[in-house]
Amino acid sequence: MTKHFDEAYRILAANDRGGYTVPTDRLYPFQWNWDSAFVAMGFATFDIDRAYRELERLTEGQWADGMIPHIVFHQPSDTYFPGPDVWRTSHTIPTSGITQPPVFGMALRAVHEAAEKAGTKNAKARTLALFQAGLKWHRWWYKARDPDGTGLVALLHPWESGSDNSPAWDIALARVPTTTDTAVVRKDTGHVDAAMRPRDEDYRRFIHLVDTYAACGWDPVKQWEKTPFKVAEVQTTGILLKAGEDLEHIAKSLGLEAEAQELANYNDLTHKALLAQWRPELSRFVSRDLISGEDIEAPTQAGFIPLLGLDLGGGMVDAAVAEMKLWSNDMKVAFPTTKPFVESWEPKRYWRGPAWAIINWLLIDGLNRNSQPEMAEALRLSTVNAIEKEGFAEYFDPTTGEGCGGLGFSWTAAAYLWLS
Ligand code: 2M8
């Protein structure tokens, strides 16, 4: 056991680039948004100062309008595409122009509570500054990504979901042209097997969207009007709700009554909106394609992530858990990010089927919240065992347990520390 802890610490130290952690060397040489939130929670288990630092360095990239970008390019590197020259965001510290799931608020609460418990010096001031950044970001989500006030937030790029090439995007992404103004010069397939990565056609569509938004000068209103890809998404919204609750909790503990009320209002709205996305015939939640107006029924892990922020009634939670068991029963490692054996399922290809430690972490939290300790424990053990057997891989083939993608991966190390 100790051996694996040491390895997790070693990976986080090796991926440290000066107060922030790259997901893994070369394949992802910058600071990624939700990766850093998970990593901060990992740090909170043994180094509270470093945990705060991770979040503080991420907020260095925050935009004036509140968005925290999905990548902060603190230092140059030529091992990744697309770099700052493609994003053209003209932010003081170069950043991408899109965002990622707001795990930040969840991480801040975890770090804050660890600091309180340990009696860490300056903890309150550090929490307060990060809280303000988090609140600004949540305001941005509701203003920029839910201008109609529905309570569900929309993604304008598959990269914003963190589940880049998920089958959930197949129909919506097919409407995005494959033409680009920018040459697509992939670097990822030079680091890992192309069969484990998104397809070239996906990349051309990803870059078409980047070109479109750069031409809008990254103005959220213009992007909302011009985009061919707009999805009100349940994984991101579920995370937003849980993070919103955690920020509300912090506001109360800091005596910030007005801020706590503002967050409570957002959370109420989103709570109702998410519940309305439950589909009894599918036993899971569904996202909505805002261009076609249709439900996205592709069976992916996103359908269960809302458990994180909701307290479901008995019938609903039993149905969700029965469905989750169906997906994971015959797997060596749970939880598959696409329902096994459906046509779009590819157990080795990135977000089209593999098991990811951080997704399991979110599902475990959601199951525990909804009084499902047995399933939560099974998932926890599956995750820890997979890592102990195969190492700290980016993700795992659920059919064989094989570690895939990048190795020495930061969020897998953080998940191990948190879940062990
Ligand atoms: C993957 O995404 C990046 C783009 O953001 C890529 O493939 O280049 C995803 O797994 C994403 O969720 C993750 O945050 C990122 C870094 O680990 O890699």
Coordinates of C-alpha atoms and ligand atoms in Angstrom, one line a residue:
M1 CA 0.0 0.0 0.0
T2 CA 2.7 2.5 1.0
K3 CA 4.4 1.9 -2.3
H4 CA 1.4 3.3 -4.2
F5 CA 1.1 6.3 -2.0
D6 CA 4.8 7.1 -2.6
E7 CA 4.2 6.7 -6.3
A8 CA 1.2 9.1 -6.2
Y9 CA 3.3 11.7 -4.3
R10 CA 6.2 11.2 -6.8
I11 CA 3.9 11.8 -9.8
L12 CA 2.5 15.0 -8.3
A13 CA 6.0 16.3 -7.6
A14 CA 7.2 15.3 -11.0
N15 CA 4.3 17.1 -12.7
D16 CA 4.8 20.3 -10.6
R17 CA 5.8 23.3 -12.8
G18 CA 6.0 25.8 -10.0
G19 CA 2.8 25.9 -7.9
Y20 CA 0.7 24.3 -10.6
T21 CA 0.5 20.7 -11.9
V22 CA 0.5 19.6 -15.5
P23 CA -1.8 16.6 -16.1
T24 CA 1.1 14.7 -17.5
D25 CA 4.5 15.5 -19.1
R26 CA 4.6 16.4 -22.8
L27 CA 1.0 15.2 -23.8
Y28 CA -0.5 18.0 -21.6
P29 CA 2.2 20.5 -20.7
F30 CA 0.1 23.3 -19.3
Q31 CA -2.4 23.9 -16.4
W32 CA -5.8 22.4 -17.1
N33 CA -8.8 23.7 -15.2
W34 CA -10.7 20.7 -13.8
D35 CA -7.5 18.6 -13.6
S36 CA -6.2 21.2 -11.1
A37 CA -9.3 21.1 -9.0
F38 CA -9.0 17.4 -8.6
V39 CA -5.3 17.7 -8.0
A40 CA -5.9 20.4 -5.3
M41 CA -8.1 17.9 -3.4
G42 CA -5.4 15.3 -3.7
F43 CA -2.9 17.8 -2.2
A44 CA -5.4 18.7 0.5
T45 CA -4.8 15.2 1.9
F46 CA -1.1 16.0 2.7
D47 CA 0.0 19.5 1.8
I48 CA -2.6 22.3 2.4
D49 CA -0.4 25.1 1.3
R50 CA 0.3 23.4 -2.1
A51 CA -3.4 22.7 -2.4
Y52 CA -4.3 26.4 -2.1
R53 CA -1.4 27.2 -4.5
E54 CA -2.8 25.0 -7.2
L55 CA -6.1 26.9 -7.2
E56 CA -4.5 30.3 -6.9
R57 CA -2.3 29.7 -9.9
L58 CA -5.4 28.6 -11.9
T59 CA -7.2 31.9 -11.0
E60 CA -4.2 33.8 -12.5
G61 CA -5.9 32.9 -15.8
Q62 CA -9.4 34.2 -14.9
W63 CA -10.8 36.6 -17.4
A64 CA -12.3 40.0 -16.5
D65 CA -15.8 38.6 -17.2
G66 CA -15.3 35.8 -14.7
M67 CA -14.6 32.9 -16.9
I68 CA -11.8 30.6 -15.7
P69 CA -10.4 29.2 -18.9
H70 CA -9.8 25.5 -19.6
I71 CA -6.1 25.9 -20.1
V72 CA -3.7 28.4 -18.7
F73 CA -0.5 28.6 -20.7
H74 CA 1.9 29.7 -17.9
Q75 CA 5.0 28.7 -19.9
P76 CA 5.5 28.0 -23.6
S77 CA 5.8 24.4 -24.9
D78 CA 5.8 22.9 -28.4
T79 CA 4.5 19.5 -27.4
Y80 CA 0.8 20.4 -27.5
F81 CA -1.7 21.5 -30.2
P82 CA -3.6 23.8 -30.1
G83 CA -1.3 26.3 -28.4
P84 CA -1.9 30.1 -27.6
D85 CA -1.3 31.1 -31.3
V86 CA -4.4 29.1 -32.3
W87 CA -6.6 30.4 -29.4
R88 CA -5.7 34.1 -30.1
T89 CA -7.4 35.3 -26.8
S90 CA -5.0 38.1 -26.1
H91 CA -5.3 37.6 -22.4
T92 CA -2.3 38.9 -20.3
I93 CA -1.4 35.4 -19.3
P94 CA -2.1 33.3 -22.4
T95 CA -5.1 31.1 -22.0
S96 CA -7.6 29.1 -24.1
G97 CA -10.9 30.8 -24.8
I98 CA -13.3 28.2 -23.5
T99 CA -13.9 26.7 -20.0
Q100 CA -14.2 23.3 -18.3
P101 CA -16.4 21.7 -15.6
P102 CA -16.5 23.9 -12.4
V103 CA -15.1 21.4 -10.0
F104 CA -13.2 24.4 -8.5
G105 CA -15.9 25.2 -5.9
M106 CA -15.9 21.6 -4.7
A107 CA -12.1 21.7 -4.4
L108 CA -12.1 25.0 -2.5
R109 CA -14.4 23.6 0.1
A110 CA -12.3 20.5 0.5
V111 CA -9.1 22.6 0.9
H112 CA -10.8 25.0 3.2
E113 CA -12.1 22.3 5.5
A114 CA -8.7 20.5 5.6
A115 CA -7.1 23.9 6.5
E116 CA -9.6 24.6 9.2
K117 CA -9.0 21.1 10.7
A118 CA -5.3 21.6 10.6
G119 CA -5.4 25.1 11.9
T120 CA -3.4 26.4 8.9
K121 CA -2.2 30.0 9.1
N122 CA -3.8 32.5 6.7
A123 CA -6.3 29.9 5.6
K124 CA -9.3 32.3 5.9
A125 CA -7.8 35.0 3.7
R126 CA -6.7 32.5 1.1
T127 CA -10.1 30.9 1.1
L128 CA -11.8 34.3 0.8
A129 CA -9.8 35.4 -2.2
L130 CA -10.5 32.0 -4.0
F131 CA -14.2 32.2 -3.0
Q132 CA -14.5 35.5 -4.8
A133 CA -12.9 34.1 -7.9
G134 CA -15.3 31.1 -7.7
L135 CA -18.4 33.3 -7.2
K136 CA -17.4 35.4 -10.2
W137 CA -17.0 32.3 -12.3
H138 CA -20.5 30.9 -11.3
R139 CA -22.0 34.3 -12.2
W140 CA -20.3 34.0 -15.6
W141 CA -21.8 30.5 -16.1
Y142 CA -25.3 31.8 -15.4
K143 CA -24.9 34.9 -17.5
A144 CA -22.9 33.7 -20.5
R145 CA -24.1 30.1 -20.7
D146 CA -27.7 30.3 -19.6
P147 CA -28.8 33.7 -20.9
D148 CA -32.4 32.6 -20.9
G149 CA -32.4 31.7 -17.2
T150 CA -33.3 28.0 -17.6
G151 CA -31.1 26.7 -14.8
L152 CA -29.1 24.4 -17.1
V153 CA -25.8 25.7 -18.4
A154 CA -24.7 25.2 -22.0
L155 CA -21.4 24.1 -23.6
L156 CA -20.2 25.7 -26.8
H157 CA -17.3 23.2 -27.4
P158 CA -17.0 19.5 -26.6
W159 CA -13.6 20.3 -24.9
E160 CA -15.7 22.3 -22.3
S161 CA -17.3 19.0 -21.1
G162 CA -13.9 17.4 -20.4
S163 CA -15.4 14.4 -22.2
D164 CA -14.1 15.5 -25.5
N165 CA -15.1 12.8 -28.0
S166 CA -18.0 11.4 -26.0
P167 CA -20.8 9.7 -28.1
A168 CA -23.0 12.4 -26.5
W169 CA -21.7 14.9 -29.1
D170 CA -22.0 12.7 -32.2
I171 CA -25.2 14.2 -33.5
A172 CA -24.5 17.8 -32.4
L173 CA -20.9 17.8 -33.6
A174 CA -21.8 16.4 -37.0
R175 CA -23.4 19.8 -37.8
V176 CA -20.0 21.5 -37.3
P177 CA -18.1 21.8 -40.6
T178 CA -14.7 20.0 -40.9
T179 CA -13.2 23.0 -42.7
T180 CA -10.7 25.1 -40.7
D181 CA -8.8 28.4 -41.2
T182 CA -6.1 27.0 -38.9
A183 CA -3.8 24.2 -40.0
V184 CA -4.6 21.2 -37.7
V185 CA -1.2 19.9 -36.7
R186 CA -1.9 17.3 -34.0
K187 CA 0.8 16.5 -31.4
D188 CA -1.2 14.1 -29.2
T189 CA -0.9 11.1 -31.6
G190 CA 2.9 11.5 -31.4
H191 CA 2.7 10.8 -27.6
V192 CA 0.0 8.1 -27.5
D193 CA -1.5 5.5 -29.8
A194 CA -3.9 7.2 -32.3
A195 CA -6.4 4.4 -31.7
M196 CA -6.8 5.8 -28.1
R197 CA -7.4 9.4 -29.2
P198 CA -10.2 11.3 -30.9
R199 CA -10.4 11.0 -34.7
D200 CA -8.9 13.5 -37.2
E201 CA -12.4 14.5 -38.2
D202 CA -13.2 15.4 -34.6
Y203 CA -10.1 17.6 -34.4
R204 CA -11.1 19.4 -37.5
R205 CA -14.5 20.2 -36.0
F206 CA -12.9 21.2 -32.6
I207 CA -10.7 23.6 -34.5
H208 CA -13.5 24.9 -36.7
L209 CA -15.3 26.0 -33.4
V210 CA -12.1 27.6 -32.1
D211 CA -11.8 29.6 -35.4
T212 CA -15.5 30.6 -35.2
Y213 CA -15.1 32.0 -31.6
A214 CA -11.8 33.7 -32.3
A215 CA -13.6 35.5 -35.1
C216 CA -16.2 36.6 -32.5
G217 CA -13.4 38.2 -30.5
W218 CA -14.3 35.7 -27.8
D219 CA -17.4 37.8 -26.9
P220 CA -19.8 35.4 -25.2
V221 CA -22.9 37.1 -26.7
K222 CA -21.6 36.9 -30.2
Q223 CA -20.5 33.3 -29.7
W224 CA -24.0 32.3 -28.4
E225 CA -25.5 33.8 -31.6
K226 CA -23.0 32.3 -34.1
T227 CA -22.3 28.9 -32.7
P228 CA -23.3 25.7 -34.5
F229 CA -22.8 23.7 -31.3
K230 CA -24.8 24.4 -28.2
V231 CA -25.6 21.8 -25.6
A232 CA -27.3 22.3 -22.2
E233 CA -25.3 19.6 -20.5
V234 CA -26.1 17.6 -17.4
Q235 CA -22.6 16.6 -16.3
T236 CA -21.4 20.2 -16.2
T237 CA -24.7 21.4 -14.7
G238 CA -24.6 18.7 -12.0
I239 CA -21.0 19.7 -11.1
L240 CA -22.0 23.4 -11.1
L241 CA -24.8 22.6 -8.7
K242 CA -22.6 20.7 -6.3
A243 CA -19.9 23.3 -6.5
G244 CA -22.5 26.0 -6.0
E245 CA -23.7 24.3 -2.8
D246 CA -20.1 24.1 -1.7
L247 CA -19.5 27.8 -2.4
E248 CA -22.7 28.6 -0.5
H249 CA -21.5 26.6 2.4
I250 CA -18.2 28.5 2.4
A251 CA -20.0 31.9 2.1
K252 CA -22.1 31.0 5.2
S253 CA -19.0 29.9 7.1
L254 CA -17.3 33.2 6.3
G255 CA -20.4 35.2 7.3
L256 CA -21.0 36.4 3.7
E257 CA -24.8 36.4 3.9
A258 CA -25.6 38.3 0.6
E259 CA -23.3 36.0 -1.4
A260 CA -24.7 32.9 0.3
Q261 CA -28.2 34.0 -0.7
E262 CA -27.2 34.8 -4.3
L263 CA -25.7 31.3 -4.6
A264 CA -28.8 29.7 -3.0
N265 CA -30.9 31.3 -5.7
Y266 CA -28.8 29.9 -8.4
N267 CA -28.7 26.5 -6.8
D268 CA -32.5 26.4 -6.4
L269 CA -33.1 27.2 -10.0
T270 CA -30.6 24.6 -11.2
H271 CA -31.9 22.0 -8.8
K272 CA -35.4 22.2 -10.4
A273 CA -34.0 22.3 -13.9
L274 CA -31.8 19.2 -13.5
L275 CA -34.6 17.2 -12.0
A276 CA -36.7 17.9 -15.1
Q277 CA -33.9 16.2 -17.2
W278 CA -34.6 12.8 -15.6
R279 CA -36.0 10.3 -18.1
P280 CA -37.7 7.4 -16.4
E281 CA -37.7 5.3 -19.5
L282 CA -33.9 5.5 -19.6
S283 CA -33.2 5.6 -15.9
R284 CA -30.9 8.5 -16.2
F285 CA -30.6 12.2 -16.9
V286 CA -30.3 13.6 -20.4
S287 CA -28.7 16.7 -21.9
R288 CA -30.4 18.9 -24.5
D289 CA -29.2 19.9 -27.9
L290 CA -30.1 23.6 -28.0
I291 CA -29.8 23.8 -31.8
S292 CA -32.2 21.0 -32.6
G293 CA -34.2 21.3 -29.3
E294 CA -33.9 17.5 -28.8
D295 CA -32.8 15.3 -25.9
I296 CA -29.4 13.8 -26.3
E297 CA -30.1 10.1 -25.6
A298 CA -26.6 8.7 -26.2
P299 CA -25.9 6.5 -23.1
T300 CA -22.9 8.0 -21.3
Q301 CA -21.7 8.5 -17.8
A302 CA -23.0 12.1 -17.9
G303 CA -26.5 10.7 -17.2
F304 CA -25.6 9.8 -13.7
I305 CA -23.4 12.7 -12.6
P306 CA -26.4 14.8 -11.4
L307 CA -26.6 12.5 -8.4
L308 CA -23.7 14.6 -7.1
G309 CA -25.9 17.7 -6.5
L310 CA -29.4 16.1 -6.0
D311 CA -31.1 14.1 -3.3
L312 CA -33.2 11.8 -5.4
G313 CA -36.3 10.0 -4.1
G314 CA -36.2 6.2 -3.6
G315 CA -37.7 5.2 -7.0
M316 CA -35.4 7.4 -9.0
V317 CA -32.2 6.4 -7.2
D318 CA -33.1 2.7 -7.3
A319 CA -33.6 2.9 -11.0
A320 CA -30.4 4.9 -11.6
V321 CA -28.4 2.4 -9.5
A322 CA -29.9 -0.6 -11.3
E323 CA -29.0 0.9 -14.6
M324 CA -25.5 1.7 -13.4
K325 CA -25.1 -1.9 -12.3
L326 CA -26.2 -3.1 -15.7
W327 CA -23.4 -1.1 -17.3
S328 CA -20.7 -2.2 -14.9
N329 CA -21.6 -5.9 -14.1
D330 CA -19.4 -7.6 -16.8
M331 CA -16.6 -5.0 -16.7
K332 CA -13.2 -5.7 -15.2
V333 CA -13.0 -2.0 -14.2
A334 CA -16.0 0.2 -13.6
F335 CA -17.4 2.7 -14.6
P336 CA -17.6 2.6 -18.4
T337 CA -18.2 6.1 -19.9
T338 CA -20.4 4.7 -22.6
K339 CA -22.9 1.9 -22.1
P340 CA -21.1 -1.3 -23.0
F341 CA -21.9 -3.0 -26.3
V342 CA -23.9 -0.2 -27.9
E343 CA -22.7 0.8 -31.3
S344 CA -20.8 3.9 -30.3
W345 CA -18.9 2.1 -27.5
E346 CA -15.1 1.9 -27.9
P347 CA -13.5 0.6 -24.8
K348 CA -10.0 2.0 -25.5
R349 CA -10.9 5.2 -27.3
Y350 CA -10.6 8.0 -24.7
W351 CA -14.1 9.3 -23.7
R352 CA -16.1 6.7 -25.8
G353 CA -16.1 3.9 -23.2
P354 CA -13.0 3.8 -20.9
A355 CA -13.2 4.1 -17.1
W356 CA -11.7 7.3 -15.6
A357 CA -10.8 7.6 -11.9
I358 CA -12.1 11.2 -11.7
I359 CA -15.5 10.2 -13.1
N360 CA -15.6 7.4 -10.6
W361 CA -14.8 9.9 -7.8
L362 CA -17.8 12.1 -8.9
L363 CA -20.1 9.1 -9.1
I364 CA -18.9 7.8 -5.7
D365 CA -19.8 11.1 -4.1
G366 CA -23.2 11.1 -5.8
L367 CA -23.9 7.6 -4.7
N368 CA -22.9 8.3 -1.1
R369 CA -25.0 11.4 -1.1
N370 CA -28.0 9.3 -2.2
S371 CA -27.5 6.7 0.4
Q372 CA -26.0 4.0 -1.8
P373 CA -22.9 3.1 0.1
E374 CA -22.7 -0.4 -1.4
M375 CA -22.4 0.7 -5.0
A376 CA -20.2 3.6 -3.9
E377 CA -17.8 1.2 -2.2
A378 CA -17.7 -1.2 -5.2
L379 CA -16.8 1.6 -7.4
R380 CA -14.2 2.9 -5.0
L381 CA -12.5 -0.5 -4.8
S382 CA -12.7 -1.0 -8.5
T383 CA -10.8 2.3 -9.0
V384 CA -8.2 1.8 -6.4
N385 CA -7.5 -1.8 -7.5
A386 CA -7.2 -0.8 -11.2
I387 CA -4.6 1.8 -10.2
E388 CA -2.7 -0.5 -8.0
K389 CA -2.5 -3.1 -10.7
E390 CA -1.9 -1.0 -13.8
G391 CA -0.4 2.2 -12.4
F392 CA -1.4 5.9 -12.6
A393 CA -2.7 5.8 -16.2
E394 CA -4.9 8.5 -17.7
Y395 CA -7.8 6.0 -17.9
F396 CA -8.5 2.3 -18.1
D397 CA -10.0 -0.1 -20.6
P398 CA -13.0 -1.4 -18.7
T399 CA -13.0 -4.8 -20.4
T400 CA -9.4 -5.7 -19.7
G401 CA -8.4 -3.3 -16.9
E402 CA -5.4 -2.1 -19.1
G403 CA -4.1 1.4 -18.3
C404 CA -4.4 3.6 -21.4
G405 CA -3.5 7.0 -22.7
G406 CA -0.9 9.1 -20.9
L407 CA 1.0 7.6 -17.9
G408 CA 2.1 9.2 -14.6
F409 CA -1.2 11.1 -14.6
S410 CA -1.8 13.8 -12.0
W411 CA -5.6 13.4 -11.5
T412 CA -5.3 9.6 -11.2
A413 CA -2.7 10.2 -8.5
A414 CA -5.0 12.7 -6.8
A415 CA -8.0 10.3 -7.1
Y416 CA -5.9 7.5 -5.5
L417 CA -4.9 9.7 -2.6
W418 CA -8.5 10.8 -2.1
L419 CA -10.2 7.4 -2.5
S420 CA -7.7 5.1 -0.7
Ligands
2M8_1 C1 -8.3 16.0 -22.3 O1 -8.6 17.1 -23.1 C2 -7.6 17.9 -23.8 C3 -8.3 19.2 -24.3 O2 -8.8 19.9 -23.2 C4 -7.0 17.2 -25.0 O3 -7.3 16.1 -25.3 O4 -6.1 17.8 -25.6 C5 -9.6 15.6 -21.6 O5 -9.5 14.3 -21.0 C6 -9.9 16.6 -20.5 O6 -11.0 16.2 -19.7 C7 -8.7 16.9 -19.6 O7 -8.9 18.0 -18.8 C8 -7.4 17.2 -20.4 C9 -6.1 17.2 -19.6 O8 -6.1 16.0 -18.8 O9 -7.2 16.2 -21.4

